Every structure is written in structure tokens, then in C-alpha cells.
Coordinates of C-alpha atoms in Angstrom, one line a residue:
M189 CA 6.0 9.8 1.2
L190 CA 3.5 9.4 3.9
S191 CA 3.9 6.3 6.1
F192 CA 0.9 4.5 4.7
Q193 CA 2.4 4.9 1.2
I194 CA 5.8 3.6 2.4
K195 CA 3.9 0.6 4.0
E196 CA 2.2 0.0 0.6
E197 CA 5.6 -0.3 -1.0
I198 CA 6.8 -2.5 1.8
D199 CA 3.8 -4.8 1.3
R200 CA 4.7 -5.0 -2.4
I201 CA 8.2 -6.1 -1.4
L202 CA 6.9 -8.7 1.0
T203 CA 4.5 -10.0 -1.6
A204 CA 7.5 -10.3 -4.0
F205 CA 9.3 -12.4 -1.3
E206 CA 6.3 -14.7 -0.9
D207 CA 6.1 -15.1 -4.7
A208 CA 9.8 -16.1 -4.7
E209 CA 9.2 -19.2 -2.7
L210 CA 11.0 -21.4 -5.2
L211 CA 14.1 -19.2 -5.1
F212 CA 14.2 -19.5 -1.3
L213 CA 13.7 -23.2 -1.5
G214 CA 16.7 -23.5 -3.8
L215 CA 18.9 -21.3 -1.7
K216 CA 17.9 -23.2 1.4
N217 CA 18.9 -26.6 0.0
I218 CA 22.1 -25.3 -1.6
N219 CA 23.0 -23.8 1.8
S220 CA 22.4 -27.1 3.5
L221 CA 25.7 -28.2 2.0
N222 CA 27.7 -25.4 3.6
P223 CA 28.8 -27.5 6.7
E224 CA 30.2 -30.2 4.5
L225 CA 31.9 -27.6 2.3
R226 CA 34.0 -26.3 5.1
E227 CA 35.4 -29.8 5.6
I228 CA 36.8 -30.0 2.1
T229 CA 37.7 -26.3 1.5
D230 CA 41.4 -27.0 1.8
I231 CA 41.2 -29.9 -0.6
I232 CA 39.4 -27.7 -3.1
F233 CA 42.1 -25.0 -3.1
F234 CA 44.9 -27.6 -3.3
D235 CA 43.3 -28.5 -6.6
D236 CA 42.8 -32.1 -5.7
F237 CA 39.8 -32.3 -7.9
M238 CA 39.8 -36.1 -8.2
S239 CA 39.7 -36.8 -4.4
P240 CA 36.6 -38.8 -3.2
P241 CA 35.4 -35.9 -0.9
I242 CA 35.3 -33.5 -3.8
N243 CA 33.4 -35.9 -6.0
E244 CA 31.0 -36.8 -3.2
F245 CA 30.4 -33.1 -2.5
R246 CA 29.7 -32.3 -6.1
D247 CA 27.3 -35.3 -6.4
K248 CA 25.4 -34.1 -3.4
L249 CA 25.0 -30.6 -4.7
T250 CA 23.6 -32.0 -8.0
T251 CA 21.4 -34.4 -6.1
V252 CA 19.9 -31.7 -3.9
K253 CA 19.2 -29.5 -7.0
D254 CA 17.4 -32.4 -8.7
T255 CA 15.5 -34.0 -5.9
I256 CA 13.9 -30.8 -4.5
G257 CA 12.3 -30.1 -7.9
V258 CA 14.2 -26.8 -8.4
K259 CA 15.4 -27.3 -12.0
P260 CA 17.8 -24.7 -13.3
R261 CA 15.2 -23.3 -15.7
S262 CA 12.7 -23.0 -12.8
L263 CA 15.3 -21.4 -10.5
F264 CA 16.3 -18.9 -13.2
A265 CA 12.7 -18.0 -13.8
A266 CA 12.1 -17.4 -10.1
I267 CA 15.2 -15.2 -9.9
E268 CA 14.1 -13.2 -13.0
K269 CA 10.6 -12.7 -11.6
F270 CA 11.9 -11.6 -8.2
Q271 CA 14.3 -9.1 -9.9
S272 CA 11.5 -7.7 -12.0
D273 CA 9.4 -7.1 -8.9
I274 CA 12.3 -5.5 -7.1
R275 CA 13.0 -3.2 -10.1
Q276 CA 9.4 -2.1 -10.4
I277 CA 9.4 -1.1 -6.7
K278 CA 12.7 0.7 -7.2
A279 CA 10.8 2.9 -9.7
S280 CA 8.5 4.2 -6.9
D281 CA 9.0 7.3 -4.8
L282 CA 11.0 5.6 -2.1
T283 CA 13.9 7.9 -1.1
D284 CA 16.4 5.2 0.0
L285 CA 16.9 2.5 -2.6
S286 CA 20.3 1.2 -1.3
Q287 CA 19.0 -2.1 0.1
L288 CA 17.0 -2.8 -3.0
N289 CA 20.0 -2.0 -5.2
E290 CA 22.1 -4.3 -3.1
I291 CA 19.6 -7.1 -3.5
D292 CA 19.3 -6.5 -7.2
N293 CA 23.0 -6.7 -7.6
A294 CA 23.3 -9.8 -5.4
L295 CA 20.6 -11.6 -7.5
E296 CA 22.5 -10.7 -10.7
S297 CA 25.8 -12.0 -9.2
F298 CA 24.1 -15.2 -8.0
T299 CA 22.6 -15.8 -11.5
H300 CA 26.0 -15.5 -13.2
I301 CA 27.6 -17.9 -10.6
Y302 CA 24.9 -20.4 -11.0
E303 CA 25.2 -20.3 -14.7
S304 CA 28.9 -20.9 -14.4
Y305 CA 28.2 -23.9 -12.2
I306 CA 25.7 -25.3 -14.7
D307 CA 28.2 -24.9 -17.5
N308 CA 31.0 -26.5 -15.5
Q309 CA 30.1 -28.5 -12.4
N310 CA 33.6 -28.7 -10.9
A311 CA 34.5 -28.4 -7.3
K312 CA 35.6 -24.8 -7.4
N313 CA 32.4 -23.6 -9.0
A314 CA 30.4 -25.6 -6.5
Y315 CA 32.2 -23.9 -3.7
V316 CA 31.6 -20.5 -5.1
L317 CA 27.9 -21.3 -5.6
V318 CA 27.4 -22.4 -2.1
E319 CA 29.2 -19.4 -0.6
E320 CA 27.2 -17.0 -2.8
S321 CA 24.0 -18.7 -1.9
K322 CA 24.8 -18.3 1.8
T323 CA 25.5 -14.6 1.3
L324 CA 22.4 -14.0 -0.7
M325 CA 20.2 -15.9 1.7
S326 CA 21.6 -13.9 4.7
L327 CA 21.0 -10.6 2.8
L328 CA 17.4 -11.4 1.9
N329 CA 16.4 -12.8 5.3
G330 CA 17.9 -9.8 7.1
F331 CA 16.1 -7.4 4.8
K332 CA 12.8 -9.2 5.2
K333 CA 13.0 -9.2 9.0
G334 CA 13.7 -5.5 8.9
L335 CA 10.6 -4.8 6.8
C336 CA 8.4 -7.0 9.0
F337 CA 9.7 -5.1 12.1
Y338 CA 8.8 -1.7 10.5
V339 CA 5.3 -2.9 9.5
A340 CA 4.6 -4.2 12.9
N341 CA 5.6 -1.0 14.6
V342 CA 4.2 1.6 12.2
K343 CA 0.6 0.2 12.4
A344 CA -1.6 2.4 14.7
A345 CA -3.2 0.5 17.5
T346 CA -7.0 0.2 17.1
P347 CA -9.0 1.0 20.3
E348 CA -10.9 -2.0 21.7
S349 CA -14.5 -1.4 20.9
E350 CA -17.2 -3.8 19.7
D351 CA -19.1 -1.0 17.9
G352 CA -16.1 0.9 16.6
K353 CA -14.6 1.2 13.2
E354 CA -11.7 2.9 11.4
L355 CA -11.9 5.4 8.5
S356 CA -8.9 6.4 6.5
I357 CA -8.9 9.5 4.2
Y358 CA -6.0 10.5 2.0
L359 CA -6.0 13.8 0.0
S360 CA -3.3 13.9 -2.6
S361 CA -2.7 17.6 -3.1
T362 CA -0.2 19.6 -1.0
L363 CA -1.9 21.7 1.6
S364 CA -1.1 24.9 3.5
L365 CA -1.5 25.0 7.2
A366 CA -4.8 26.8 7.0
E367 CA -6.2 24.4 4.4
F368 CA -5.0 21.4 6.5
I369 CA -6.8 22.7 9.6
L370 CA -10.0 23.4 7.6
K371 CA -10.1 19.9 6.2
L372 CA -9.6 18.3 9.6
Q373 CA -12.4 20.4 10.9
S374 CA -14.7 19.4 8.0
I375 CA -14.1 15.7 8.9
E376 CA -15.0 16.3 12.5
R377 CA -18.1 18.4 11.5
I378 CA -19.5 15.6 9.3
Y379 CA -19.0 13.0 12.0
K380 CA -20.6 15.2 14.7
E381 CA -23.6 16.0 12.5
L382 CA -24.2 12.4 11.8
C383 CA -23.9 11.6 15.5
M384 CA -26.5 14.2 16.3
L385 CA -28.8 12.9 13.5
T386 CA -28.5 9.3 14.6
D387 CA -28.7 10.2 18.3
I388 CA -25.4 8.4 18.9
S389 CA -22.9 9.7 21.5
S390 CA -19.5 8.6 20.5
P391 CA -16.4 10.8 20.1
I392 CA -14.2 10.5 17.0
Q393 CA -10.6 9.6 17.8
I394 CA -7.5 10.3 15.7
L395 CA -5.4 7.1 15.2
K396 CA -2.9 8.6 12.7
I397 CA -2.4 11.9 11.1
E398 CA 0.3 13.1 8.6
S399 CA 0.8 16.3 6.7
G400 CA 2.2 17.7 3.5
S401 CA -0.7 16.3 1.6
L402 CA -3.2 14.9 4.2
W403 CA -3.6 11.4 5.5
I404 CA -5.8 10.8 8.5
K405 CA -7.0 7.6 10.1
V406 CA -9.8 8.0 12.6
F407 CA -11.9 5.7 14.8
G408 CA -15.5 6.2 15.7
N409 CA -18.9 4.5 16.0
S410 CA -19.4 1.9 13.3
K411 CA -22.8 3.1 12.2
V412 CA -21.6 6.7 12.0
I413 CA -18.4 5.8 10.2
D414 CA -20.3 3.7 7.6
L415 CA -22.7 6.7 7.0
M416 CA -19.8 9.1 6.8
T417 CA -17.9 6.8 4.3
G418 CA -20.9 6.6 2.1
L419 CA -21.6 10.3 2.1
V420 CA -18.0 11.3 1.3
K421 CA -18.0 8.8 -1.6
S422 CA -21.3 10.2 -2.9
G423 CA -20.2 13.8 -2.7
V424 CA -16.8 13.2 -4.3
G425 CA -18.3 11.0 -7.0
F426 CA -20.8 13.7 -8.0
V427 CA -18.1 16.4 -8.2
Y428 CA -15.7 14.2 -10.2
R429 CA -18.4 13.0 -12.6
N430 CA -19.4 16.6 -13.4
F431 CA -16.0 17.8 -14.4
T432 CA -16.6 19.5 -17.8
E433 CA -14.6 19.8 -21.0
E434 CA -14.1 23.5 -20.1
G435 CA -12.2 22.5 -17.0
K436 CA -15.0 23.4 -14.6
F437 CA -17.2 21.6 -12.1
S438 CA -21.0 21.7 -12.2
A439 CA -22.2 22.8 -8.7
I440 CA -24.6 20.7 -6.8
P441 CA -28.1 22.2 -7.1
K442 CA -29.1 24.1 -3.9
Q443 CA -32.5 22.6 -3.5
I444 CA -32.9 20.1 -0.7
E445 CA -34.4 17.6 -3.1
A446 CA -31.3 17.7 -5.2
L447 CA -29.0 17.3 -2.2
E448 CA -31.0 14.2 -1.2
S449 CA -30.8 12.7 -4.7
I450 CA -27.0 13.2 -4.6
L451 CA -26.1 12.3 -1.1
E452 CA -29.0 9.8 -0.5
L453 CA -28.8 10.6 3.2
R454 CA -32.3 9.3 3.9
K455 CA -31.6 6.0 2.1
K456 CA -28.3 5.6 3.9
L457 CA -29.9 6.1 7.3
S458 CA -32.6 3.6 6.5
A459 CA -29.9 1.1 5.4
E460 CA -28.4 1.5 8.9
G461 CA -31.7 0.6 10.5
I462 CA -32.5 4.2 11.5
S463 CA -36.2 5.2 11.3
V464 CA -36.5 8.3 9.1
D465 CA -40.2 8.8 9.2
E466 CA -40.1 11.7 11.7
L467 CA -36.7 13.1 10.8
D468 CA -37.5 15.1 7.7
D469 CA -36.4 18.5 9.1
H470 CA -33.3 17.1 10.7
I471 CA -32.3 15.2 7.5
N472 CA -32.8 18.3 5.4
K473 CA -30.6 20.4 7.6
S474 CA -28.0 17.8 8.0
A475 CA -27.8 17.3 4.2
V476 CA -26.8 21.0 3.9
V477 CA -24.4 20.9 6.8
V478 CA -22.7 17.8 5.5
S479 CA -22.5 19.2 2.0
K480 CA -20.8 22.3 3.2
A481 CA -18.3 20.2 5.1
L482 CA -17.7 18.0 2.0
N483 CA -17.2 21.2 0.0
T484 CA -14.3 22.1 2.3
L485 CA -12.9 18.6 2.3
I486 CA -13.0 18.1 -1.5
E487 CA -11.9 21.6 -2.6
G488 CA -8.7 21.5 -4.6
Q489 CA -8.4 17.7 -4.5
P490 CA -8.3 15.9 -7.9
E491 CA -7.9 12.5 -6.1
I492 CA -9.1 11.2 -2.8
V493 CA -8.6 7.7 -1.3
I494 CA -11.2 6.6 1.2
N495 CA -10.0 3.5 3.0
D496 CA -8.9 1.4 0.0
S497 CA -11.2 3.0 -2.5
K498 CA -9.5 5.5 -4.8
L499 CA -11.7 8.2 -6.4
S500 CA -10.1 10.4 -9.1
I501 CA -11.2 12.8 -11.9
G502 CA -8.6 11.1 -14.1
D503 CA -5.3 12.1 -15.6
E504 CA -6.7 14.3 -18.4
A505 CA -9.1 16.0 -16.1
Q506 CA -6.3 16.7 -13.6
K507 CA -4.3 18.4 -16.3
K508 CA -7.3 20.6 -17.1
L509 CA -7.7 21.4 -13.4
I510 CA -4.1 22.5 -13.1
Q511 CA -4.4 24.6 -16.3
S512 CA -7.7 26.3 -15.3
N513 CA -6.8 26.6 -11.6
T514 CA -10.5 25.6 -10.9
P515 CA -11.3 24.8 -7.3
L516 CA -13.3 21.6 -6.6
K517 CA -16.5 22.7 -4.9
L518 CA -19.9 21.4 -4.0
G519 CA -22.3 24.1 -4.8
V520 CA -23.6 24.9 -1.3
D521 CA -23.2 28.3 0.5
D522 CA -24.3 29.8 3.8
S523 CA -27.7 30.7 2.4
D524 CA -28.7 27.1 2.1
I525 CA -28.4 26.5 5.9
N526 CA -30.8 29.4 6.4
K527 CA -33.2 28.1 3.9
S528 CA -33.3 24.7 5.6
S529 CA -33.7 26.0 9.1

């Protein structure tokens, strides 16, 4: 898994922790009895169940459970929901599930012990419940701190710039080294073309890059990044919408007018406050250059994630793509650049 995918799964786990607030409240209050428990441990194991300290301890445990509003039914529901969340995450592609398995087992054990205490609220069951609560709380807190540490350190630092913006692109299919390089070059080519078109001088910076499939996070001028994001989405959207029942893609028509209707470059430039009245020739040429770069970027990719926006031809179409071995292409070739010059 790529690091951003791992982070997504970690975010799911941390969300499950937040949703389990009632469980943590119950554990915290049960654990508050632990200092008093140590004082009467010897009495418990000498079976002096009728001694005043034992009765007082048991009464306090019951009182805490009732007064904090964590009724047994509510606590069981919180545990069940937390376990369900953890098990769903275990079904992901994470390679090491040992900690999640340990938490799942610990929750199961705590549930049985709490049930035993509810059924028979004697001193020994109270002791076991508090001890198990302490163990579970320590496990959960330690795991959560480790996740927060990872998230804090895996995040790429964003350059300080008032007019800068990030762009994240994820291509799902596995790439060869040659394909990987070509797709990186296509991203740079689109950005540079838009810089030239908008008369903006601002380099594109790589914040994060990972291979296998491809995930890249870049940083550049806000206006150019916004244009680039819109153009990539337009090109990808057109290709995916035109996947046919025969397992083929309809190519983008080669006429400049058709490119403009698909990419809407002129409209996107105007939306960014750029005057387009005297840029006809530049826009036409840029539309072809950008389309060729998009062709390289999209080729062979049934799914692309742009920032948090997932674009896909769908499961059935992906099956057809695999069966037909059809490359994803925008229908632009070298002759188009010559025509637009």
C-alpha cells in the first residue's frame, strides 16, 4: 500500500476511536477505582467477602457505573460498534494486523468479564473487571498514540506560500519504470504549458512521490493548479464516459473546436480572471499540448484519484478493459500540434 492509503486506514481507525467515546468514558471511570483496589487485594483473595472494605469497593464500582450514565446496555453497544469498526478495517489491505487483532481479542475478553460482573457483582469479579479495564485502556491509548505519531510524521511539509496550492494525483494501475517516467513528465508538461499560457513564472515542486502504482503530491501556483485540476478532471471524465459496450474508448475529435468543448480551457481561464480575448492562437495550441499530455497520463488507468475526487470507469467497465486489453487514450496525435501551429 502507498503511504496515503495507509494514512486513510489510520484515519478510519482514529475515527473509530473518536466514535467510541462512551467506551473510553466507562473504562476511565472503572479505572479510577484501581488505587482503592490495590488496598483490598489481599482481603479479596483471602475470601473475606463480607468485610466492610469489600462491600464499600463493590458499591463504589456500581455507583460509578450508574452515575456517569454508562449503563451496561450502552457500554456493550459501544464495544460492539468499536469491534465492528476494527474488523472492517482488518478487511483492508494492511499487511500487519497484529495490533488490530490484539485489540479485537482484548475487547472480546473485556466483554465477557463485564458480563460476568453484571451477572454476579461479587468482589472477585469486580477485581477482575478493574484489572481488565486497566489493561484494555493501556493497550488502546498506546496504540492511538502510535497512530497519531505516524500521521504527524508521514505528512509532507507544505511550502510557505500565499499563492501556492497542493495537487495530489493517484493512478491505480501498476506501472513499469518507463511508464512511470512518462506520466511524471506529462504532469510537468501540463503545468508548464499552463504557466506559459497564463504568463505565470512559478516552478512545480514535488512534495511526495511513491511508485508501484503512482501517487504524486505536487505544489505550485494556486491559479495554475486550479486550472490543471479542472483540465485533468475534464479529460478523464470524457474518456471514462465514452467507454463503449465493445470495450473501447471513443477518441476525442481532433478539431480544435471539439477540444475546447471537452476541456473548456477558455472557460476555465476566464473563471480564473484571465483575459482570453487576444489569446486564441495560444489557447488552441495549448489545448492540443495539454490533451497530448493527458493522453499519456490517463493511458492504461481505469481509475484516477485527483485530490479527494475519485474518477473511475466502474467495475464492469474495468473488467471489459482487462479482457480487451484496450489502452485508455485521448484521441490526439502529433499531427494536431502541427495543425494548430
